[in-house]
Coordinates of C-alpha atoms in Angstrom, one line a residue:
Chain K
X1 CA 72.4 78.8 -0.8
X2 CA 73.3 82.4 -1.8
X3 CA 77.0 83.5 -2.2
X4 CA 78.4 87.0 -2.9
X5 CA 81.9 88.1 -4.9
X6 CA 83.6 90.8 -4.6
X7 CA 86.2 91.2 -6.8
X8 CA 88.8 93.4 -5.8
X9 CA 90.2 93.0 -2.5
X10 CA 91.5 96.7 -2.5
X11 CA 91.1 99.5 -4.5
X12 CA 93.3 101.8 -4.1
X13 CA 92.0 105.7 -5.9
X14 CA 93.1 109.3 -5.6
X15 CA 90.7 111.7 -3.7
X16 CA 87.8 113.7 -6.2
X17 CA 88.4 110.5 -8.6
X18 CA 85.4 108.4 -9.3
X19 CA 85.3 104.5 -8.0
X20 CA 83.2 101.8 -8.6
X21 CA 83.4 98.9 -6.5
X22 CA 82.0 95.4 -8.0
X23 CA 79.7 92.8 -6.8
X24 CA 78.2 90.0 -8.3
X25 CA 76.0 87.3 -6.3
X26 CA 74.6 84.0 -7.2
X27 CA 71.9 84.0 -9.2
X28 CA 67.9 83.7 -7.4
X29 CA 64.7 84.1 -8.1
X30 CA 64.3 87.4 -6.3
X31 CA 66.7 88.9 -3.8
X32 CA 67.6 91.9 -1.9
X33 CA 70.9 93.3 -2.3
X34 CA 72.9 95.4 0.5
X35 CA 76.1 97.4 0.6
X36 CA 77.6 98.4 4.0
X37 CA 80.6 100.4 4.9
X38 CA 83.0 99.8 7.9
X39 CA 85.2 102.6 9.0
X40 CA 88.1 101.8 11.0
X41 CA 87.6 100.2 14.6
X42 CA 83.9 100.4 14.4
X43 CA 80.8 98.3 13.2
X44 CA 79.1 98.1 9.9
X45 CA 76.5 100.6 8.9
X46 CA 74.1 100.3 6.1
X47 CA 74.9 102.6 2.7
X48 CA 72.2 101.5 0.9
X49 CA 69.8 98.7 -0.2
X50 CA 67.7 97.6 -3.4
X51 CA 64.4 95.6 -2.3
X52 CA 62.5 96.2 -5.3
X53 CA 61.5 99.1 -8.1
X54 CA 63.9 101.7 -9.7
X55 CA 67.7 99.9 -10.0
X56 CA 69.4 102.4 -9.6
X57 CA 69.6 102.9 -5.8
X58 CA 70.9 106.3 -4.1
X59 CA 72.3 105.9 -0.7
X60 CA 74.1 108.0 2.1
X61 CA 77.5 110.2 1.4
X62 CA 76.8 110.2 -2.0
X63 CA 76.7 106.7 -3.3
X64 CA 74.8 104.8 -5.5
X65 CA 74.4 101.4 -6.8
X66 CA 72.7 99.8 -9.7
X67 CA 71.0 96.2 -9.8
X68 CA 71.4 94.3 -13.0
X69 CA 69.6 91.2 -13.1
X70 CA 71.0 89.7 -16.1
X71 CA 74.0 90.2 -14.6
X72 CA 73.6 88.9 -11.3
X73 CA 75.5 92.3 -9.9
X74 CA 75.1 95.1 -7.9
X75 CA 78.1 97.5 -8.0
X76 CA 78.7 100.3 -5.9
X77 CA 79.9 103.5 -7.2
X78 CA 80.7 107.2 -6.2
X79 CA 81.6 110.1 -8.7
X80 CA 84.2 111.7 -6.7
X81 CA 85.5 110.2 -3.5
X82 CA 86.9 112.0 -0.4
X83 CA 89.5 111.1 2.1
X84 CA 87.3 110.3 4.8
X85 CA 85.7 107.2 2.3
X86 CA 88.4 105.4 3.1
X87 CA 86.6 102.3 4.8
X88 CA 85.8 98.4 3.8
X89 CA 82.9 97.8 1.8
X90 CA 80.6 95.0 1.9
X91 CA 78.3 93.4 -0.4
X92 CA 75.5 91.1 1.3
X93 CA 72.2 89.5 -0.3
X94 CA 69.3 87.7 1.0
X95 CA 67.0 85.5 -0.6
X96 CA 63.5 87.8 -1.4
X97 CA 61.0 85.4 -0.5
X98 CA 60.3 84.5 3.5
X99 CA 62.8 84.5 6.2
X100 CA 66.7 84.6 4.9
X101 CA 69.8 85.6 6.5
X102 CA 72.3 88.1 4.8
X103 CA 75.3 86.6 3.2
X104 CA 78.5 88.6 2.8
X105 CA 81.0 89.1 0.5
X106 CA 84.6 88.9 1.6
X107 CA 85.0 92.9 1.3
X108 CA 86.8 95.6 -0.7
X109 CA 88.9 97.9 1.1
X110 CA 88.6 101.8 -0.6
X111 CA 92.1 103.6 0.2
X112 CA 91.7 107.0 -0.9
X113 CA 94.9 109.2 -1.2
X114 CA 95.4 112.7 -1.5
Chain P
X1 CA 68.5 105.5 16.3
X2 CA 69.2 101.8 16.9
X3 CA 71.8 101.2 19.3
X4 CA 73.5 97.5 19.6
X5 CA 75.9 97.5 22.4
X6 CA 78.5 95.1 22.5
X7 CA 79.9 94.7 26.3
X8 CA 83.5 94.8 25.4
X9 CA 85.5 96.2 23.2
X10 CA 88.8 94.1 23.6
X11 CA 89.0 90.7 25.4
X12 CA 91.8 88.6 25.9
X13 CA 91.2 84.8 27.1
X14 CA 93.2 82.2 27.7
X15 CA 93.1 78.6 25.8
X16 CA 90.2 76.7 27.5
X17 CA 88.5 79.5 29.5
X18 CA 84.5 79.7 29.0
X19 CA 84.3 83.1 27.6
X20 CA 80.8 84.9 27.1
X21 CA 80.3 88.0 24.9
X22 CA 77.2 90.2 25.5
X23 CA 75.2 92.2 22.9
X24 CA 72.1 94.2 24.0
X25 CA 69.6 96.2 21.6
X26 CA 67.4 98.7 22.2
X27 CA 64.9 98.8 19.5
X28 CA 62.8 95.8 20.4
X29 CA 64.1 94.0 17.2
X30 CA 62.7 90.2 16.8
X31 CA 66.3 88.9 15.4
X32 CA 69.6 89.1 16.7
X33 CA 72.9 87.4 14.9
X34 CA 76.4 86.7 15.8
X35 CA 79.0 86.9 13.2
X36 CA 82.9 86.7 13.0
X37 CA 84.7 88.9 11.0
X38 CA 88.2 87.8 9.8
X39 CA 90.6 89.5 7.3
X40 CA 90.2 88.2 3.7
X41 CA 87.2 86.0 4.9
X42 CA 84.5 88.8 5.2
X43 CA 81.5 88.2 7.9
X44 CA 80.7 84.3 8.6
X45 CA 77.4 84.1 10.5
X46 CA 77.7 82.1 13.8
X47 CA 74.3 81.8 15.0
X48 CA 71.2 83.8 15.3
X49 CA 68.1 84.0 16.7
X50 CA 64.4 85.3 15.7
X51 CA 63.1 84.9 18.9
X52 CA 63.0 84.6 22.5
X53 CA 64.7 81.3 23.6
X54 CA 65.4 80.6 19.9
X55 CA 68.4 80.1 18.2
X56 CA 69.6 78.7 14.6
X57 CA 73.1 77.7 13.5
X58 CA 74.9 80.0 10.8
X59 CA 77.6 79.0 8.8
X60 CA 80.1 78.3 11.6
X61 CA 78.6 77.3 14.8
X62 CA 81.1 74.6 16.2
X63 CA 82.8 75.7 19.1
X64 CA 79.8 78.2 19.9
X65 CA 76.9 78.4 21.4
X66 CA 74.3 81.2 22.4
X67 CA 71.6 82.3 24.7
X68 CA 68.6 84.4 24.4
X69 CA 66.8 84.8 27.5
X70 CA 65.1 88.0 27.4
X71 CA 64.4 90.1 23.5
X72 CA 67.1 92.7 24.0
X73 CA 69.8 90.7 24.9
X74 CA 71.9 87.8 22.8
X75 CA 74.7 86.3 24.4
X76 CA 77.6 84.0 22.3
X77 CA 79.5 81.8 24.4
X78 CA 82.9 79.8 23.8
X79 CA 82.4 76.7 25.8
X80 CA 86.5 76.3 25.4
X81 CA 88.2 78.8 23.9
X82 CA 90.9 78.0 21.4
X83 CA 93.6 80.1 19.6
X84 CA 91.7 79.7 16.3
X85 CA 88.5 82.1 17.8
X86 CA 90.9 84.9 18.2
X87 CA 88.7 87.1 15.8
X88 CA 86.6 90.0 15.9
X89 CA 82.9 89.3 16.8
X90 CA 80.2 91.4 15.8
X91 CA 76.5 91.6 17.1
X92 CA 73.7 92.8 15.1
X93 CA 69.6 93.2 14.9
X94 CA 67.2 93.5 12.6
X95 CA 63.3 93.5 12.7
X96 CA 61.0 91.5 10.3
X97 CA 62.7 89.1 7.6
X98 CA 64.9 89.3 5.0
X99 CA 64.6 92.8 3.4
X100 CA 65.7 94.9 6.8
X101 CA 68.8 96.0 7.0
X102 CA 71.0 95.1 10.2
X103 CA 72.2 97.3 12.8
X104 CA 75.7 96.3 14.2
X105 CA 77.3 97.1 17.2
X106 CA 81.0 98.2 17.2
X107 CA 82.7 94.6 17.8
X108 CA 84.4 92.9 20.0
X109 CA 87.8 92.2 19.3
X110 CA 88.8 88.6 20.9
X111 CA 92.5 87.5 21.3
X112 CA 93.0 84.0 22.8
X113 CA 96.4 83.1 24.1

């Protein structure tokens, strides 16, 4: 079974600073990778996904992530954060063959302060 | 846009009660899921269904059951609620196989006293 590790439970950062949220997954032949964001009192919404092709994936709200197969990582980055990016971010993985459910990491709370 | 609607935003129930959490999606998705979300534990899959009347256990099915009589509706049932089932419950739906993203409802915060 897949597992997902988000190394930081909380990341505090100042507005307009760059940020990286880390995600590692257990190895598999092929995987699909996702980042979701949860704003306060809301459900999760998709930020971006990697299915195949280019290892650099761009998502909504200026976020991007890079798939690194050798390091089994899928870190999320944004060059300049806003107060409105304050939210919890979840990395998720599913196996790339047949039907597979998503396995989520425990989440990283991004706290952006002025 | 896909809409996943959970019938209650907040619920307070007593220990031992039978509890129904309802979820409806409007995009004809084959797959529906129930997760619970707890601080520090992320999302854990309770049950899922990939077709009407089909159900599969997730990672933490104990104490729960589900019902999917119609394609658009997926119900989570707590047969006899306990305090350790106090949590945020999230419903989601998707189409196709593992490369399809999930669409989530806004969650039901259940408190069992």
